[in-house]
Coordinates of C-alpha atoms and ligand atoms in Angstrom, one line a residue:
X1 CA -0.2 0.2 -0.1
X2 CA 1.9 3.3 -1.3
X3 CA 2.3 5.6 2.1
X4 CA 0.2 8.3 2.8
X5 CA 1.6 11.6 2.3
X6 CA 0.5 14.7 4.8
X7 CA -0.3 18.3 4.0
X8 CA 3.2 18.6 7.2
X9 CA 5.9 16.0 4.9
X10 CA 4.8 17.8 1.7
X11 CA 5.8 21.1 3.2
X12 CA 8.1 19.9 4.0
X13 CA 9.0 18.5 1.3
X14 CA 8.6 21.8 0.2
X15 CA 10.7 23.4 3.4
X16 CA 13.3 21.0 2.8
X17 CA 14.2 19.9 -0.6
X18 CA 12.8 21.5 -3.2
X19 CA 13.9 25.7 -0.6
X20 CA 10.2 26.4 -1.6
X21 CA 8.7 27.7 1.6
X22 CA 11.2 28.5 4.6
X23 CA 10.2 27.2 7.8
X24 CA 7.4 30.2 9.4
X25 CA 5.8 30.0 5.4
X26 CA 5.2 26.2 6.7
X27 CA 4.4 26.4 9.8
X28 CA 1.7 29.1 8.9
X29 CA -0.2 27.3 6.1
X30 CA -0.4 24.0 9.5
X31 CA -2.5 26.6 11.4
X32 CA -3.9 27.5 8.7
X33 CA -5.5 24.4 7.8
X34 CA -6.0 23.7 11.3
X35 CA -7.6 26.1 11.2
X36 CA -10.1 25.0 8.1
X37 CA -11.0 21.7 10.1
X38 CA -12.6 23.5 12.6
X39 CA -14.2 25.7 10.2
X40 CA -15.2 21.9 8.7
X41 CA -16.8 20.3 11.5
X42 CA -18.4 23.7 12.6
X43 CA -19.8 23.8 9.1
X44 CA -20.4 19.4 9.6
X45 CA -22.8 20.2 13.2
X46 CA -24.8 22.6 10.4
X47 CA -28.6 22.8 12.5
X48 CA -26.9 20.9 14.9
X49 CA -25.2 23.3 16.6
X50 CA -27.3 26.1 16.4
X51 CA -24.9 27.6 13.8
X52 CA -26.7 28.2 10.8
X53 CA -29.4 31.7 9.5
X54 CA -28.0 35.5 9.9
X55 CA -26.1 36.9 12.5
X56 CA -27.8 39.6 11.8
X57 CA -25.4 42.1 11.2
X58 CA -22.9 43.2 8.5
X59 CA -19.6 43.4 6.9
X60 CA -17.9 46.0 5.6
X61 CA -19.5 44.8 2.0
X62 CA -23.1 45.9 3.5
X63 CA -23.2 42.4 3.1
X64 CA -25.1 40.4 5.8
X65 CA -23.8 37.9 7.9
X66 CA -24.2 34.6 8.2
X67 CA -23.5 33.3 11.8
X68 CA -20.9 30.3 10.3
X69 CA -19.1 34.1 8.6
X70 CA -18.3 35.0 12.4
X71 CA -17.3 32.4 13.9
X72 CA -15.1 31.3 10.7
X73 CA -13.9 34.7 11.1
X74 CA -12.8 34.2 15.0
X75 CA -11.1 30.7 14.4
X76 CA -8.4 31.9 11.4
X77 CA -8.1 35.4 13.3
X78 CA -7.5 32.7 17.4
X79 CA -5.4 30.4 15.5
X80 CA -2.6 32.9 13.7
X81 CA -2.5 35.5 15.8
X82 CA -0.2 33.6 18.6
X83 CA 2.5 31.8 16.7
X84 CA 5.2 34.6 15.5
X85 CA 4.3 34.1 11.5
X86 CA 2.0 37.6 11.2
X87 CA 3.1 40.8 11.1
X88 CA -0.9 41.4 10.3
X89 CA -4.5 39.0 9.0
X90 CA -7.1 40.4 6.4
X91 CA -11.0 39.9 6.1
X92 CA -13.5 40.1 4.1
X93 CA -15.4 40.5 7.7
X94 CA -12.9 43.2 8.5
X95 CA -13.7 46.5 7.4
X96 CA -9.6 47.5 8.9
X97 CA -6.6 44.8 9.0
X98 CA -5.9 42.8 12.3
X99 CA -2.6 44.0 13.2
X100 CA -1.2 40.6 15.1
X101 CA -1.5 42.1 19.8
X102 CA 1.4 43.4 20.5
X103 CA 1.6 41.2 23.4
X104 CA 2.6 38.3 20.5
X105 CA 5.5 37.9 18.9
X106 CA 5.4 39.8 15.3
X107 CA 6.2 38.0 12.0
X108 CA 7.0 38.9 8.9
X109 CA 4.0 37.1 6.7
X110 CA 0.7 39.1 5.9
X111 CA -2.3 36.5 6.2
X112 CA -5.6 37.1 4.0
X113 CA -9.2 35.6 4.0
X114 CA -12.6 35.0 3.3
X115 CA -13.1 33.2 5.4
X116 CA -16.7 31.4 4.3
X117 CA -17.0 32.5 1.1
X118 CA -20.0 31.6 -0.8
X119 CA -22.1 31.3 2.7
X120 CA -25.7 32.2 0.8
X121 CA -25.4 28.5 0.1
X122 CA -25.1 27.8 4.1
X123 CA -28.6 26.7 5.1
X124 CA -29.0 25.2 2.5
X125 CA -26.1 22.2 2.7
X126 CA -24.5 23.0 -0.4
X127 CA -20.9 23.8 -1.0
X128 CA -18.6 26.9 1.1
X129 CA -15.1 27.4 1.5
X130 CA -12.3 29.7 3.3
X131 CA -10.1 30.8 1.1
X132 CA -6.1 32.3 1.8
X133 CA -4.1 34.7 0.3
X134 CA 0.0 35.2 2.1
X135 CA 2.1 37.8 1.0
X136 CA 5.1 39.5 2.4
X137 CA 5.0 42.7 5.3
X138 CA 7.7 44.8 2.9
X139 CA 10.7 45.3 4.2
X140 CA 11.0 48.3 4.6
X141 CA 7.7 49.0 6.4
X142 CA 8.1 49.6 10.6
X143 CA 5.4 48.6 12.2
X144 CA 2.0 46.9 9.8
X145 CA -0.7 49.5 7.5
X146 CA -3.8 48.7 5.4
X147 CA -0.7 49.7 2.9
X148 CA 1.4 46.9 3.1
X149 CA -1.7 45.3 1.8
X150 CA -1.6 46.4 -1.6
X151 CA 1.2 44.1 -3.7
X152 CA -0.4 42.9 -7.1
X153 CA -1.1 38.6 -7.1
X154 CA 2.1 38.5 -8.2
X155 CA 3.9 39.2 -5.0
X156 CA 2.0 36.5 -3.5
X157 CA 3.7 33.5 -1.2
X158 CA 1.6 30.8 -0.6
X159 CA -2.5 30.7 -1.3
X160 CA -5.1 28.1 -1.1
X161 CA -9.2 27.7 0.2
X162 CA -10.5 24.3 1.9
X163 CA -13.7 23.3 0.6
X164 CA -16.5 22.0 2.7
X165 CA -19.0 19.4 1.2
X166 CA -19.0 16.1 0.4
X167 CA -15.4 15.6 1.5
X168 CA -13.2 18.7 3.1
X169 CA -10.5 19.0 0.8
X170 CA -7.5 22.3 1.3
X171 CA -6.1 22.2 -2.1
X172 CA -3.0 24.7 -2.2
X173 CA 0.3 26.4 -4.1
X174 CA 3.5 28.0 -2.5
X175 CA 4.2 28.5 -6.7
X176 CA 5.3 24.5 -7.4
X177 CA 2.1 23.5 -9.3
X178 CA -0.4 22.8 -7.1
X179 CA -1.7 19.8 -4.4
X180 CA -5.2 18.6 -3.4
X181 CA -4.7 17.5 0.6
X182 CA -8.6 14.9 1.2
X183 CA -9.6 15.4 5.1
X184 CA -9.3 12.0 6.5
X185 CA -11.5 12.0 9.1
X186 CA -10.6 9.7 11.1
X187 CA -6.9 10.5 11.1
X188 CA -8.5 14.3 11.5
X189 CA -4.6 14.8 8.9
X190 CA -4.7 16.2 5.3
X191 CA -2.9 13.8 2.8
X192 CA -2.4 14.5 -0.4
X193 CA -4.4 13.7 -2.8
X194 CA -3.3 15.2 -6.1
X195 CA -0.5 17.4 -7.5
X196 CA 1.1 19.0 -10.1
X197 CA -3.1 19.8 -11.0
X198 CA -3.7 21.1 -14.3
X199 CA -6.5 22.5 -15.4
X200 CA -7.3 21.8 -19.8
X201 CA -7.1 24.6 -22.1
X202 CA -10.2 23.9 -23.2
X203 CA -14.0 22.9 -21.9
X204 CA -17.0 23.4 -23.0
X205 CA -18.5 24.0 -20.3
X206 CA -19.0 28.0 -18.4
X207 CA -19.9 29.0 -15.3
X208 CA -21.5 32.0 -15.1
X209 CA -25.2 33.2 -12.9
X210 CA -27.5 33.5 -16.3
X211 CA -29.6 36.2 -14.6
X212 CA -27.5 38.6 -15.0
X213 CA -27.4 38.5 -18.6
X214 CA -29.2 42.1 -19.8
X215 CA -27.0 44.0 -17.6
X216 CA -23.8 42.3 -19.1
X217 CA -21.1 43.9 -21.4
X218 CA -21.6 42.9 -25.7
X219 CA -18.2 40.9 -25.2
X220 CA -19.9 38.6 -22.4
X221 CA -22.1 38.6 -24.3
X222 CA -21.1 37.6 -27.7
X223 CA -19.2 35.0 -25.3
X224 CA -22.2 33.4 -23.9
X225 CA -24.3 33.4 -26.7
X226 CA -21.5 32.2 -29.0
X227 CA -21.4 29.1 -26.4
X228 CA -26.0 28.5 -26.9
X229 CA -25.8 27.8 -29.9
X230 CA -24.2 25.4 -29.5
X231 CA -22.5 22.6 -32.0
X232 CA -24.8 25.0 -35.4
X233 CA -22.8 27.9 -33.5
X234 CA -19.2 29.8 -34.5
X235 CA -18.4 26.6 -31.2
X236 CA -19.1 24.2 -33.2
X237 CA -19.7 22.8 -29.8
X238 CA -22.2 21.7 -27.8
X239 CA -21.7 23.5 -23.9
X240 CA -22.7 23.1 -21.0
X241 CA -23.2 25.5 -17.6
X242 CA -22.5 25.6 -13.7
X243 CA -23.2 27.7 -11.1
X244 CA -22.5 26.8 -7.9
X245 CA -22.5 30.7 -5.9
X246 CA -19.9 29.5 -3.9
X247 CA -16.3 30.2 -6.2
X248 CA -14.5 28.3 -3.7
X249 CA -16.6 25.3 -5.4
X250 CA -16.9 26.2 -9.2
X251 CA -12.9 26.5 -8.9
X252 CA -12.3 23.8 -7.8
X253 CA -14.9 21.8 -10.0
X254 CA -12.0 24.0 -12.4
X255 CA -9.4 22.8 -12.0
X256 CA -10.8 19.0 -11.6
X257 CA -12.1 19.3 -14.6
X258 CA -11.4 22.3 -16.7
X259 CA -13.7 24.8 -17.4
X260 CA -14.7 29.1 -17.9
X261 CA -15.7 30.7 -14.2
X262 CA -17.0 34.2 -15.1
X263 CA -18.5 37.0 -12.8
X264 CA -17.8 39.9 -15.2
X265 CA -18.7 44.3 -14.7
X266 CA -23.1 44.1 -14.8
X267 CA -24.6 47.4 -15.9
X268 CA -26.8 47.5 -12.2
X269 CA -24.0 49.1 -10.5
X270 CA -21.5 50.7 -12.9
X271 CA -19.3 52.4 -10.1
X272 CA -18.5 49.2 -9.8
X273 CA -15.7 47.3 -11.3
X274 CA -16.9 43.1 -10.3
X275 CA -18.8 42.1 -7.4
X276 CA -16.0 39.4 -6.2
X277 CA -12.5 41.5 -4.8
X278 CA -9.4 41.2 -5.9
X279 CA -7.4 40.5 -2.3
X280 CA -8.6 38.2 -0.6
X281 CA -11.5 35.9 -3.5
X282 CA -9.7 36.5 -7.2
X283 CA -6.1 36.2 -6.4
X284 CA -5.7 34.5 -4.8
X285 CA -8.4 31.7 -7.5
X286 CA -6.1 33.4 -10.7
X287 CA -2.3 32.5 -8.7
X288 CA -3.5 28.5 -8.0
X289 CA -5.4 28.8 -11.6
X290 CA -1.8 30.0 -13.1
X291 CA -0.4 27.7 -11.1
X292 CA -2.3 24.9 -13.4
X293 CA -1.8 26.4 -16.3
X294 CA -5.2 28.0 -16.4
X295 CA -6.1 31.9 -16.8
X296 CA -7.1 34.1 -15.4
X297 CA -8.1 38.4 -16.3
X298 CA -10.5 41.2 -15.7
X299 CA -11.7 41.0 -19.3
X300 CA -8.5 42.8 -20.4
X301 CA -6.1 42.4 -18.4
X302 CA -4.0 40.1 -16.1
X303 CA -4.8 40.0 -12.4
X304 CA -2.1 39.1 -10.6
X305 CA -1.2 41.8 -12.5
X306 CA -3.1 44.5 -10.7
X307 CA -2.2 46.8 -8.6
X308 CA -4.6 47.3 -5.5
X309 CA -6.0 51.0 -4.6
X310 CA -8.2 49.4 -1.8
X311 CA -8.1 46.7 0.7
X312 CA -11.9 45.4 -0.3
X313 CA -11.7 46.5 -3.8
X314 CA -13.5 44.3 -6.9
X315 CA -12.5 43.7 -9.7
X316 CA -14.6 41.4 -12.7
X317 CA -13.2 37.4 -12.9
X318 CA -13.0 35.0 -16.1
X319 CA -11.1 31.7 -15.3
X320 CA -10.1 29.2 -16.3
X321 CA -8.7 26.9 -19.2
X322 CA -6.5 29.0 -21.1
X323 CA -8.4 29.0 -24.6
X324 CA -11.6 30.0 -23.6
X325 CA -10.7 33.4 -21.4
X326 CA -8.2 34.1 -24.3
X327 CA -10.9 34.3 -26.2
X328 CA -12.5 36.5 -23.4
X329 CA -9.8 38.9 -23.9
X330 CA -9.5 39.1 -28.0
X331 CA -13.8 40.0 -27.8
X332 CA -12.9 42.8 -25.3
X333 CA -10.0 43.7 -27.8
X334 CA -12.4 43.8 -30.2
X335 CA -14.7 47.1 -28.5
Ligands
P6P401 P1 -24.8 35.9 -7.4 C1 -20.7 33.7 -3.0 O1 -21.3 35.2 -2.2 C2 -19.7 35.0 -4.2 O2 -18.4 35.8 -3.7 C3 -19.7 33.5 -4.8 O3 -19.2 33.2 -4.3 C4 -19.6 33.0 -6.5 O4 -19.5 33.3 -7.4 C5 -20.7 35.1 -6.3 O5 -20.8 35.3 -4.9 C6 -21.9 34.7 -7.1 O6 -22.6 35.8 -6.9 O7 -24.7 37.4 -7.3 O8 -24.8 34.6 -8.0 O9 -25.1 35.4 -6.2

């Protein structure tokens, strides 16, 4: 029987034999993984744990918070603030950054997260997840400020998510490809179940919220119209559609079997670049997709090259199978 490789062993090998990550980053990722296990446990309790439903509060995005949004955020804060690896954290659920309290040693990393993405699915038992991104604090910086977080996604040193679905699966990159770890609940540890994940360059599956069709820009309308025309149309093949309304679940499907995911700008709120957040949704997901051979843009520009101006800024997202993303970019260029 082939010996199981645990997340800990994978990270030690990334540190020791590949020199990809320093010990401090390895230890940070171990802590994040343990926090995701705790969140998975809370999610799996569902109604039995009294954790479903609204928290009767709003986050910085003006969205109603679910009880589990707040629980997940607290788990990540408490797990990560004492270890000495971080200078500060930032979360979709918090207005400003959370510096590590002075009573703990300060580290050189910055951790950003969406503690529970897709939370509209919590009460209906559909897959949700935690998304995380790790940056290095600029060495020139004294103390830590929001400005330290405003780095392009290509500066990330680690990125990943944990999807809480039929399995709890942690998906991670430290710049050496993408690896997937499934939670072995009997052992209580994440076990390597796939590495060197590759997104097929072509696909016949798109993911978009079709109810917004009348609000899209012309290039997106053209792309989807052509997909819907199927093999009789200009694409010469039929397409399938999926929309889970949980980015983690949609991206996990694309990493597993290909596809293209779109949440484009639309004219409902023209002042907003898009719905999804750049720093802790689009950037980590874009690095994972690129590390797996896919592509990720805002329709025109590579997302990982974008220079953030605000911690919670939003962005349009087109990511997945490289040839489909490039087709959409061409359609935008022709406008
Ligand atoms: P809509 C979840 O709230 C989220 O941020 C992403 O996970 C998901 O892809 C998207 O919003 C769903 O948005 O408008 O379809 O509900």
